[in-house]
Amino acid sequence: MDEFKVRTVDLQQVQNQTRHKTDGLSSSTLVLRRGQAFTVTINYDGRPFDPLKEKLIFRIVLGPIAVEVPVSRFGQPSLTQWTAVLERSVPNPTGPRALSVTLSSPATASIGVYTLQLRVEARLSVKTHLLGQFTLLCNPWCEADSVFLQSEDLRTEYVKSDIGLLFKGSPGNIVSRPWSFDQYEKGILDICMKLLQVSPQYQADMGKDLLNRSNPVYIGRVISAMVNCNDDKGVLMGNWSGDYKDGVNPSKWSGSADILRMWSETQFSPVKYGQCWVFAAVMCTVMRALGIPTRVVTNFNSAHDTDGNMTIEEYYNEKGEKLSMSRDSIWNFHVWVESWMKRPDLGRGYDGWQVLDPTPQEMSAGMFRCGPAAVTAIYERRVDAQYDVPFVYAEVNADVRTMIVRNGRVLSTSVDKRRVGALISTKRPGSMSMQDITSEYKTEEDENTYRGSMAGVTGRSTTFRCEPQSDRIMASKGVEVSLQLLKAPVVGENISFNIIITNNDAAPKLLRKHVNAQNKEYNRNPTETFWEAHDDIKIGPKETVTIKHEISFKHYMLKETEEDSLVNLAVVIEDVKSQERVLASEEFIIRSPSLDIQIQNEVSVIINTPQVATVIFTNPFNVAVSGELTVSGSGLLEEKAQMRLTIQPRETIKKRVNFTPRMAGARMLSANLVLENPPTIMHGFKTINVQAS
């Protein structure tokens, strides 16, 4: 009879990827998760395989590292080493014969792109067959993997879901933005693997980097540096200047695929431009693609403490204008990610969520990166626990010292221990609403008065509170003042607010009132004043007066394209006789109007069946507006739908978009409308449950 001769080997891509929960990920290779068995079929000619006459040895290669795995007839898949076990031979007297072999990788295997070879050693010959490549990812379904996550619902949300909701604005006026993580889009997984190869660590010492890639702590640190381009060939360049002429305004991105593809297609030139939520959303895509459970987190009133003294200094002049006298700043919001992993390097008790921040702010061991910092270590103030716990602790806990100054002299001071880290939030699993996770970072006494009021954030809406901002008040013995916004400010409408002044003394007073409104970027101090009001007030003993003000749209008309404009509003009340001064301030967002999306037959959206969506928008302005509408949806639209629009004052437009879903499950359709005048970006989204046919 003829000798045993291997004809072909089938890597069983469809069955293996379904079992490994990697179906849907697009790669040029087979995609597997570590710590789990996979099956290959060896088709052969000649006599049946005889383990006494020939040996089958798989060779598994990752860069300079190779493992030889002999096929055994008896044995169990192992979680600690590579194994290959002969399952059965399939007798077929007439046609080709087949052997089924189960291979399994250890739960601590390095993630990367492997090459698989098969060597057949007979008495007189040795033949090697190249079987192809496979990409190995982390496995949150495997208990022995250091990224194991117990709950199937949470694995679905933090690894498999590609729908994001990012929170921006200010704690009293939260805006939610849709984001498509796009990890299933064509070629994205391969680009994520490329990102590991372009890293300085891989370039400096390939073998060491590949060995370290078994550890998600190491992977997180590498990705955190690679998402920004500050010390390497990283993905995104940051820009907070307002001038984006030679790139893309960060507010115009709506998903990660465009950014990662642009980076890959330009031979790893940085993509222009990102700001914190863009850096974080792209990092979330990469980590989810690699199999590491990850979520995007917003910290409202995030302190950037440059001198490490845990205090942020703020200065106002006596007219209520905020001054740029300090390098410290409070970002209205800052966005990072948390990834779920074990931390054996920190001892017991620090497994779970870890902060990773790819926005380039400060260096960590010589590179712009941050984390992983265990959320538990931040909560427990374990500032010695690596990595970067002191920096993140200050972001959520610093004190704010506010001073009114004149000619370099401090006229009055107040300290606020509650403003920073007022609210820390993420998307609620399985829903398009917000989850408050402040209590995971801060103890009860650290937490603040915002708590109860934040419960009702839903959909693309804005949550808004109208009670006075008591935590921003500078109280003195004689006079108290507070600010109260009367409704959520929207672009195109007037801003209405009350100033409430109380005289605590038994004597009447003459007061001077100075109100000042300034534009600001979310990550730094305000710029020029665009509106102010100054007058004298007489107030009776023990009296409270309420004064209403309106700032008209023409006063704050936007100069550059923004999706949400931020304002710093402050009032200084001066007691003419005692020269005592008190200040109240409020930072808020003027949000853009929303787009509405309706689906023709919402309850029965079926895979591979044509559907129609309608985008609806009413022009709220007194002038005609024009701009570009873009509609996108991963798994719903192959190509983005784009159209130019001109809309008359108060006109409602309805634009139809045809789409055919190609993936089942929860999908998201999102729309962006970029107007030229006034320069505004508007968003809308609709989640759709696509049924399998």
XYZ file of C-alpha atoms in Angstrom:
693
model
C 0.000 0.000 0.000
C 1.125 3.583 -0.620
C 2.813 5.489 2.152
C 0.843 7.950 4.350
C 0.870 11.323 2.542
C -0.682 14.639 3.678
C -2.653 16.288 0.875
C -4.291 19.319 2.478
C -5.063 20.682 5.917
C -8.345 22.485 6.681
C -8.189 25.037 9.497
C -11.995 24.865 9.885
C -12.284 28.659 9.957
C -16.066 28.944 10.259
C -16.522 26.329 12.998
C -13.480 27.433 15.020
C -14.336 31.135 14.878
C -17.933 30.471 15.922
C -16.707 28.425 18.890
C -14.127 31.057 19.827
C -16.666 33.901 19.532
C -14.533 35.667 16.922
C -17.042 35.315 14.075
C -17.681 38.725 12.571
C -14.110 39.934 13.137
C -12.540 40.608 9.743
C -8.995 39.331 9.258
C -6.801 37.829 6.570
C -6.165 34.952 9.034
C -8.060 32.499 11.214
C -8.949 34.304 14.503
C -8.790 32.365 17.788
C -8.841 33.038 21.531
C -6.179 31.700 23.863
C -6.896 29.004 26.455
C -9.367 27.261 24.151
C -9.208 24.241 21.849
C -9.557 24.431 18.062
C -9.797 21.675 15.477
C -7.943 21.113 12.212
C -8.584 18.376 9.664
C -5.661 16.676 7.882
C -6.646 15.141 4.527
C -4.261 12.417 3.362
C -3.694 9.749 0.713
C -2.269 6.258 0.994
C -2.488 3.975 3.944
C -4.005 5.086 7.267
C -1.859 7.090 9.669
C 0.237 4.808 11.894
C 1.820 6.523 14.922
C 4.485 3.795 15.022
C 5.632 4.615 11.483
C 5.310 8.401 11.327
C 5.222 11.319 13.717
C 3.065 14.404 13.241
C 4.511 17.540 14.841
C 2.870 20.977 14.753
C 5.252 23.906 14.858
C 3.728 27.137 16.195
C 5.785 30.234 15.384
C 5.534 33.804 16.720
C 8.444 35.944 15.501
C 11.639 34.370 16.862
C 9.679 32.146 19.274
C 8.703 28.644 18.155
C 6.990 25.790 19.987
C 6.999 22.179 18.766
C 3.829 20.260 19.602
C 3.821 16.526 18.798
C 0.397 15.016 18.111
C -0.491 12.492 20.807
C -3.214 9.868 20.601
C -4.130 10.157 24.223
C -4.214 13.324 26.234
C -6.283 16.267 27.273
C -6.148 19.856 26.072
C -4.117 21.861 28.595
C -4.525 25.433 29.881
C -0.812 25.749 30.654
C 0.902 24.528 27.485
C 0.299 23.940 23.779
C -1.134 20.468 23.074
C -2.265 18.512 20.006
C -4.472 15.472 20.440
C -5.575 13.084 17.691
C -9.365 12.938 17.858
C -10.178 10.337 15.249
C -9.417 9.223 11.764
C -12.369 9.304 9.422
C -12.379 6.115 7.313
C -13.531 6.651 3.763
C -12.749 3.649 1.545
C -13.426 5.459 -1.727
C -12.374 9.090 -1.300
C -9.774 11.113 0.584
C -9.141 10.153 4.169
C -9.004 12.606 7.065
C -7.585 12.957 10.550
C -9.098 15.362 13.053
C -6.636 16.969 15.502
C -7.555 19.221 18.445
C -4.955 21.869 19.241
C -5.134 24.087 22.289
C -3.170 27.097 23.442
C -2.296 28.010 27.031
C -4.412 30.747 28.676
C -1.164 32.682 29.123
C -0.108 32.570 25.455
C 1.093 35.830 23.919
C -1.367 37.565 21.631
C -0.186 38.083 18.088
C -0.190 36.692 14.558
C 1.190 33.123 14.559
C 2.339 30.864 11.719
C 1.246 27.219 11.845
C 3.349 24.433 10.267
C 2.966 20.647 10.219
C 5.999 18.338 10.011
C 5.586 14.683 9.026
C 8.564 12.573 10.107
C 8.741 9.101 8.549
C 11.645 6.638 8.662
C 13.136 7.829 5.391
C 11.707 11.329 4.925
C 10.741 14.581 6.653
C 8.161 16.834 5.031
C 7.049 20.271 6.288
C 3.708 21.784 5.309
C 2.945 25.490 5.793
C -0.678 25.626 6.975
C -1.217 29.382 7.220
C -1.531 32.001 9.925
C -3.825 32.555 12.863
C -4.365 35.586 15.085
C -4.544 34.753 18.800
C -6.529 37.055 21.105
C -7.240 37.279 24.839
C -10.161 35.197 26.096
C -12.554 36.770 28.635
C -14.647 33.543 28.446
C -11.778 31.438 29.865
C -11.443 31.351 33.665
C -7.675 30.873 33.490
C -7.191 33.993 31.327
C -6.190 37.135 33.249
C -8.966 39.078 31.461
C -11.709 36.605 32.459
C -15.045 38.344 33.110
C -17.750 36.362 34.899
C -20.938 37.804 33.390
C -22.052 36.993 29.832
C -23.997 40.291 29.670
C -20.845 42.240 30.537
C -18.723 40.247 28.051
C -21.309 41.074 25.386
C -21.179 44.799 26.254
C -17.451 45.249 26.865
C -15.955 42.912 24.228
C -18.513 42.097 21.529
C -20.568 45.308 21.277
C -19.427 47.902 18.750
C -21.954 50.556 19.840
C -20.683 53.387 22.007
C -22.180 56.348 23.848
C -19.695 59.003 24.988
C -20.617 61.615 27.593
C -19.483 65.233 27.288
C -20.502 68.665 28.541
C -20.698 69.643 32.187
C -22.139 67.755 35.175
C -25.306 69.864 35.184
C -25.753 69.645 31.414
C -24.610 66.300 30.034
C -24.616 65.572 26.318
C -24.353 62.027 24.982
C -22.665 61.339 21.652
C -22.928 58.139 19.611
C -19.684 56.411 18.619
C -19.170 53.344 16.442
C -16.208 51.283 17.693
C -16.107 49.438 14.332
C -14.070 46.413 15.471
C -15.958 44.240 12.934
C -15.257 46.520 9.974
C -13.101 45.155 7.152
C -9.391 44.999 8.013
C -9.688 46.647 11.451
C -8.446 43.663 13.496
C -5.364 43.353 11.250
C -4.651 47.086 11.782
C -4.951 46.607 15.566
C -2.355 43.789 15.386
C -0.165 46.073 13.239
C -0.324 48.704 15.966
C 1.480 46.290 18.323
C 4.175 45.727 15.695
C 4.780 49.413 14.998
C 5.282 50.080 18.733
C 8.732 51.206 19.980
C 8.820 48.149 22.292
C 8.525 45.717 19.364
C 10.990 47.688 17.239
C 13.571 47.763 20.060
C 13.375 44.081 21.083
C 10.957 41.888 19.176
C 11.490 38.747 21.262
C 11.035 40.514 24.601
C 7.930 42.368 23.368
C 6.315 39.145 22.088
C 6.927 37.361 25.404
C 5.480 40.328 27.344
C 2.356 40.251 25.181
C 0.949 37.479 27.334
C 0.183 40.141 29.959
C -2.769 42.547 29.478
C -1.107 45.051 31.865
C 1.786 45.320 29.387
C -0.533 45.377 26.356
C -2.602 48.209 27.881
C 0.517 50.255 28.511
C 1.739 49.781 24.918
C -1.658 50.679 23.392
C -2.072 53.708 25.682
C 1.149 55.148 24.190
C 0.423 54.053 20.592
C -3.014 55.719 20.302
C -1.276 59.128 20.555
C 1.658 60.001 18.290
C 3.766 61.934 20.795
C 6.707 59.506 21.113
C 6.145 56.993 18.332
C 4.358 56.306 15.058
C 1.078 56.439 16.955
C -2.400 56.806 15.554
C -3.685 60.280 16.482
C -2.305 63.781 16.831
C -3.971 65.936 19.479
C -5.090 69.485 18.705
C -6.946 71.806 21.073
C -6.242 75.066 19.211
C -9.542 75.435 17.350
C -7.625 75.515 14.037
C -8.108 72.212 12.204
C -7.624 73.418 8.595
C -4.996 70.771 7.703
C -6.961 67.899 9.226
C -10.344 66.835 10.604
C -12.097 68.712 13.403
C -12.168 66.180 16.309
C -15.936 66.731 16.684
C -16.551 65.410 13.148
C -15.367 61.842 13.784
C -18.164 59.396 14.582
C -16.339 56.058 14.595
C -12.913 54.433 14.885
C -12.604 52.690 11.495
C -11.974 55.875 9.459
C -9.179 56.876 11.852
C -7.453 53.467 12.017
C -7.687 52.987 8.223
C -6.298 56.457 7.530
C -3.354 55.720 9.858
C -2.659 52.365 8.187
C -3.043 53.664 4.620
C -0.603 56.553 5.166
C 2.218 54.230 6.342
C 1.476 55.034 10.002
C 1.471 58.827 9.772
C -0.535 60.381 12.620
C -4.164 61.168 11.840
C -5.152 64.795 12.405
C -6.881 65.443 14.850
C -8.021 63.973 18.138
C -9.192 65.227 21.516
C -9.729 63.163 24.660
C -12.946 61.356 23.661
C -11.462 60.423 20.259
C -8.254 59.019 21.819
C -10.314 57.027 24.357
C -12.831 55.687 21.813
C -10.058 54.479 19.468
C -8.277 52.789 22.386
C -11.555 51.094 23.349
C -11.828 49.704 19.795
C -8.290 48.283 19.866
C -8.676 46.711 23.330
C -12.056 45.130 22.511
C -10.636 43.795 19.244
C -7.743 42.208 21.213
C -10.282 40.552 23.539
C -9.729 42.751 26.610
C -13.033 43.948 28.168
C -13.011 47.771 27.932
C -15.375 50.682 28.467
C -15.162 54.444 27.876
C -15.418 56.590 31.021
C -16.046 60.346 31.430
C -14.831 62.257 34.492
C -16.702 65.572 34.785
C -14.656 68.503 36.165
C -11.379 66.671 35.683
C -8.374 68.269 37.365
C -5.054 68.582 35.545
C -2.748 69.236 38.473
C 0.586 70.230 36.902
C 2.556 70.811 40.111
C 1.317 67.787 42.054
C 0.037 69.723 45.096
C -3.531 68.322 44.795
C -4.928 71.876 44.539
C -6.126 73.724 41.433
C -5.893 77.512 41.661
C -8.453 79.679 39.858
C -8.287 83.484 39.584
C -11.004 86.056 38.816
C -10.761 89.826 38.620
C -13.237 91.986 40.545
C -15.430 92.284 37.430
C -16.052 88.516 37.350
C -13.676 87.752 34.461
C -11.746 84.508 34.845
C -7.994 85.012 34.375
C -5.367 82.665 32.898
C -2.821 82.930 35.713
C -2.331 79.250 36.546
C -0.869 76.304 34.621
C -3.320 74.082 36.472
C -6.687 73.620 34.798
C -10.006 71.884 35.230
C -11.278 70.175 32.103
C -15.089 70.341 31.996
C -14.879 66.666 31.181
C -12.092 64.252 30.441
C -12.524 60.851 28.813
C -10.378 57.747 29.381
C -10.982 53.980 29.261
C -11.136 51.250 31.855
C -10.015 47.723 30.972
C -10.770 44.614 33.012
C -7.782 42.485 34.064
C -6.006 40.799 36.956
C -3.171 42.686 38.693
C -0.888 40.038 40.258
C 1.862 42.716 40.317
C -0.073 44.682 42.980
C -0.897 41.880 45.401
C -4.429 40.890 46.352
C -7.451 43.116 45.915
C -6.558 45.150 42.815
C -7.995 42.961 40.043
C -10.866 44.365 37.970
C -11.221 47.731 36.254
C -8.003 49.613 35.446
C -7.775 53.208 34.171
C -5.852 53.608 30.894
C -5.600 57.051 29.326
C -4.180 57.524 25.807
C -4.653 61.347 25.738
C -1.128 62.825 25.893
C -1.089 64.844 29.134
C 1.905 63.822 31.239
C 4.739 61.341 30.757
C 4.800 57.965 32.481
C 8.282 56.376 32.558
C 9.428 58.590 29.680
C 6.419 58.225 27.325
C 3.040 59.906 26.934
C 0.765 57.219 28.360
C -1.159 56.616 31.566
C -2.029 53.440 33.470
C -3.142 50.834 34.018
C -4.106 52.379 37.384
C -6.347 50.068 39.426
C -9.658 51.799 40.217
C -9.533 50.135 43.663
C -6.084 51.684 44.270
C -7.509 55.131 43.377
C -10.421 54.547 45.778
C -8.046 53.460 48.549
C -5.555 56.296 47.838
C -2.808 53.714 47.258
C -0.605 56.273 45.517
C 2.379 53.882 45.518
C 0.531 51.295 43.351
C 1.708 51.412 39.756
C 0.937 52.844 37.284
C 0.179 56.589 37.573
C -2.299 56.354 40.480
C -1.337 59.812 41.908
C -2.136 61.547 38.601
C -5.549 59.867 38.215
C -6.315 60.337 41.937
C -5.778 64.113 41.511
C -7.997 64.132 38.381
C -10.965 62.991 40.473
C -10.153 64.455 43.919
C -8.169 67.737 43.774
C -9.374 70.785 45.759
C -10.210 74.037 43.952
C -9.014 77.322 45.464
C -10.809 80.308 43.881
C -9.429 83.816 44.375
C -10.653 87.301 43.417
C -7.577 89.445 42.687
C -6.783 93.090 41.893
C -3.320 94.322 40.930
C -1.741 91.100 42.169
C -3.473 91.322 45.538
C -5.917 88.611 46.676
C -9.193 90.236 47.754
C -11.021 87.041 48.803
C -10.582 83.248 48.689
C -12.760 80.160 48.855
C -11.944 76.437 48.696
C -14.222 73.893 47.028
C -13.581 70.231 47.862
C -16.478 68.855 45.827
C -16.329 70.244 42.320
C -13.551 68.022 40.907
C -14.709 64.537 39.891
C -18.321 65.691 40.376
C -19.571 62.772 38.296
C -17.814 59.773 36.729
C -19.912 57.951 34.177
C -19.999 55.285 31.479
C -22.583 53.703 29.159
C -24.939 51.350 30.968
C -24.598 47.756 29.645
C -27.346 46.783 27.224
C -28.851 50.270 27.125
C -28.260 53.705 25.568
C -28.227 55.467 28.925
C -25.668 56.601 31.487
C -24.367 54.662 34.472
C -22.940 56.630 37.415
C -19.721 54.930 38.628
C -18.435 57.759 40.875
C -18.688 55.558 43.970
C -16.121 53.141 42.464
C -13.519 55.936 42.526
C -14.460 57.943 45.623
C -15.641 57.298 49.164
C -18.908 58.811 50.392
C -17.194 61.806 51.968
C -15.357 62.541 48.703
C -18.596 62.466 46.786
C -20.730 65.441 46.235
C -24.141 66.972 45.947
C -24.581 66.072 42.273
C -25.555 62.488 43.001
C -29.351 62.290 42.938
C -29.805 64.765 40.148
C -27.914 62.678 37.593
C -30.247 59.693 37.560
C -32.227 60.493 34.433
C -29.794 60.661 31.524
C -31.176 58.808 28.533
C -30.789 58.533 24.791
C -29.141 61.359 22.926
C -30.737 63.841 25.244
C -29.202 66.280 27.608
C -29.798 66.109 31.301
C -30.146 69.468 32.899
C -30.621 70.695 36.443
C -32.094 74.056 37.297
C -31.405 74.267 41.027
C -28.705 76.761 42.065
C -25.129 75.556 41.993
C -24.501 75.740 45.716
C -21.085 74.125 45.474
C -19.675 77.044 43.470
C -20.713 79.782 45.917
C -18.347 81.996 47.816
C -20.304 82.837 50.950
C -19.360 85.649 53.278
C -20.873 86.884 56.500
C -22.934 89.672 54.968
C -23.971 88.674 51.422
C -24.619 85.448 49.527
C -24.966 85.033 45.776
C -25.857 82.148 43.458
C -26.488 81.603 39.730
C -29.409 79.660 38.310
C -29.810 78.710 34.636
C -33.518 78.712 33.774
C -33.354 76.149 30.949
C -30.812 74.040 29.090
C -29.105 76.430 26.629
C -29.426 75.396 22.965
C -27.647 76.983 19.976
C -29.945 79.553 18.355
C -31.832 80.390 21.556
C -31.212 83.011 24.240
C -29.433 82.013 27.466
C -31.699 82.838 30.440
C -30.467 82.845 34.027
C -31.224 84.281 37.444
C -28.836 85.838 39.931
C -30.065 85.367 43.507
C -28.605 87.715 46.128
C -29.305 87.474 49.873
C -28.476 90.130 52.468
C -27.836 88.314 55.765
C -27.464 91.541 57.757
C -30.134 93.529 59.594
C -29.098 96.724 57.742
C -29.738 97.745 54.113
C -26.790 97.603 51.687
C -25.577 99.184 48.470
C -24.076 96.496 46.250
C -22.229 96.520 42.921
C -23.027 93.612 40.600
C -20.625 92.479 37.866
C -21.717 89.646 35.529
C -19.342 88.214 32.942
C -19.686 85.521 30.252
C -16.629 84.035 28.510
C -16.162 81.385 25.803
C -13.996 78.430 26.737
C -12.518 75.200 25.418
C -13.313 72.117 27.522
C -9.678 71.574 28.557
C -8.479 75.015 29.573
C -9.284 78.430 31.036
C -11.728 80.762 29.263
C -10.781 83.290 26.608
C -12.345 86.683 25.849
C -15.496 88.068 27.435
C -18.408 88.100 24.946
C -21.076 89.607 27.241
C -21.065 91.560 30.504
C -23.414 93.600 32.711
C -22.557 95.958 35.576
C -24.958 97.860 37.831
C -25.681 98.964 41.406
C -28.352 97.349 43.588
C -29.979 98.496 46.806
C -31.040 95.601 49.036
C -33.062 95.790 52.255
C -32.238 94.095 55.572
C -32.517 90.264 55.433
C -33.856 90.581 51.879
C -33.360 88.160 48.950
C -33.587 89.553 45.423
C -33.728 87.637 42.144
C -32.513 89.367 38.979
C -33.145 87.787 35.575
C -30.705 88.178 32.662
C -30.832 87.087 29.016
C -27.886 86.716 26.652
C -29.102 86.838 23.051
C -27.905 84.424 20.344
C -26.160 87.223 18.428
C -23.856 87.787 21.429
C -22.511 84.236 21.472
C -22.776 83.358 17.735
C -20.151 80.710 17.108
C -17.001 81.579 15.207
C -15.646 78.087 14.521
C -17.358 74.765 13.991
C -18.198 73.122 17.293
C -20.672 70.485 18.329
C -21.149 72.094 21.735
C -19.998 75.503 22.852
C -18.843 76.020 26.471
C -19.417 79.156 28.508
C -17.979 80.311 31.844
C -20.527 82.576 33.567
C -19.562 84.421 36.754
C -21.024 87.093 39.016
C -19.122 89.160 41.592
C -21.135 91.085 44.203
C -19.252 93.849 45.971
C -20.473 95.433 49.216
C -19.629 99.106 48.540
C -19.234 99.975 52.235
C -17.253 96.975 53.567
C -15.451 96.246 50.264
C -16.332 92.588 50.808
C -16.712 90.557 47.596
C -18.476 87.262 46.871
C -18.446 85.227 43.659
C -20.633 82.552 42.087
C -19.719 80.848 38.818
C -21.178 78.218 36.521
C -19.716 76.555 33.445
C -22.229 75.154 31.024
C -22.584 73.847 27.517
C -24.692 75.414 24.754
C -25.678 72.273 22.960
C -26.502 71.828 19.306
C -30.036 70.846 18.251
C -30.487 67.108 17.673
C -31.297 65.100 14.574
C -34.123 62.581 14.716
C -33.888 59.196 12.949
C -36.929 57.032 12.257
C -36.992 53.493 10.841
C -39.825 52.603 8.484
C -40.566 49.190 9.962
C -38.768 49.269 13.271
C -40.151 46.084 14.827
C -39.184 43.808 11.951
C -35.686 44.712 10.766
C -34.324 41.463 9.329
C -30.798 40.613 8.190
C -30.171 40.959 4.424
C -33.592 42.612 3.903
C -33.699 46.183 2.480
C -34.879 48.871 4.908
C -35.506 52.633 4.921
C -34.452 55.179 7.547
C -35.537 58.824 7.591
C -33.417 61.601 9.091
C -35.533 64.536 10.278
C -34.270 68.006 11.186
C -35.985 71.342 11.815
C -33.889 74.474 11.262
C -34.222 76.461 14.521
C -32.429 79.533 13.159
C -33.904 82.703 11.646
C -31.646 82.300 8.626
C -31.299 79.621 5.925
C -28.539 77.124 6.751
C -26.519 74.795 4.559
C -24.166 71.931 5.242
C -23.429 68.243 4.772
C -25.395 65.335 6.225
C -23.567 62.017 6.769
C -25.327 58.807 7.812
C -23.322 55.729 8.829
C -23.903 52.408 10.549
C -21.537 49.473 11.005
C -23.248 46.290 9.824
C -26.056 48.364 8.241
C -24.498 50.545 5.523
C -21.579 49.408 3.371
C -20.683 53.014 2.537
C -21.592 56.197 4.366
C -24.527 58.105 2.837
C -23.602 61.774 2.258
C -25.676 64.660 0.940
C -25.545 68.476 0.708
C -28.512 70.313 2.223
C -29.879 73.841 2.319
C -32.691 74.396 4.808
C -34.868 77.513 5.049
C -35.610 79.183 8.419
C -37.905 76.975 10.590
C -38.169 74.435 7.722
C -38.328 70.704 8.528
C -36.484 68.384 6.156
C -36.821 64.604 5.863
C -34.083 62.633 4.091
C -34.528 58.944 3.227
C -31.588 56.547 3.487
C -31.813 52.979 2.141
C -29.830 50.290 3.960
C -29.560 46.499 4.105
C -28.443 45.023 7.471
C -25.627 42.468 7.102
C -25.123 41.670 10.818
C -27.733 40.519 13.344
C -28.081 41.852 16.888
C -27.955 45.395 18.248
C -26.782 47.865 15.571
C -26.649 51.661 15.491
C -27.447 54.129 12.734
C -25.910 57.550 13.359
C -26.254 60.873 11.541
C -24.061 64.004 11.618
C -25.033 67.342 10.122
C -22.166 69.825 9.777
C -23.494 73.352 9.165
C -21.342 76.178 7.820
C -23.244 79.161 9.181
C -23.691 79.141 12.111
C -20.781 76.671 12.310
C -22.371 73.817 14.248
C -22.238 70.013 14.306
C -25.432 68.128 15.077
C -25.847 64.457 15.895
C -28.574 61.883 16.094
C -28.657 58.116 16.458
C -31.032 55.202 16.482
C -30.329 51.732 17.826
C -31.883 48.900 15.822
C -32.307 45.284 16.788
C -31.605 43.280 13.623
C -33.209 39.843 13.636
C -31.594 36.802 12.082
C -33.600 35.584 9.090
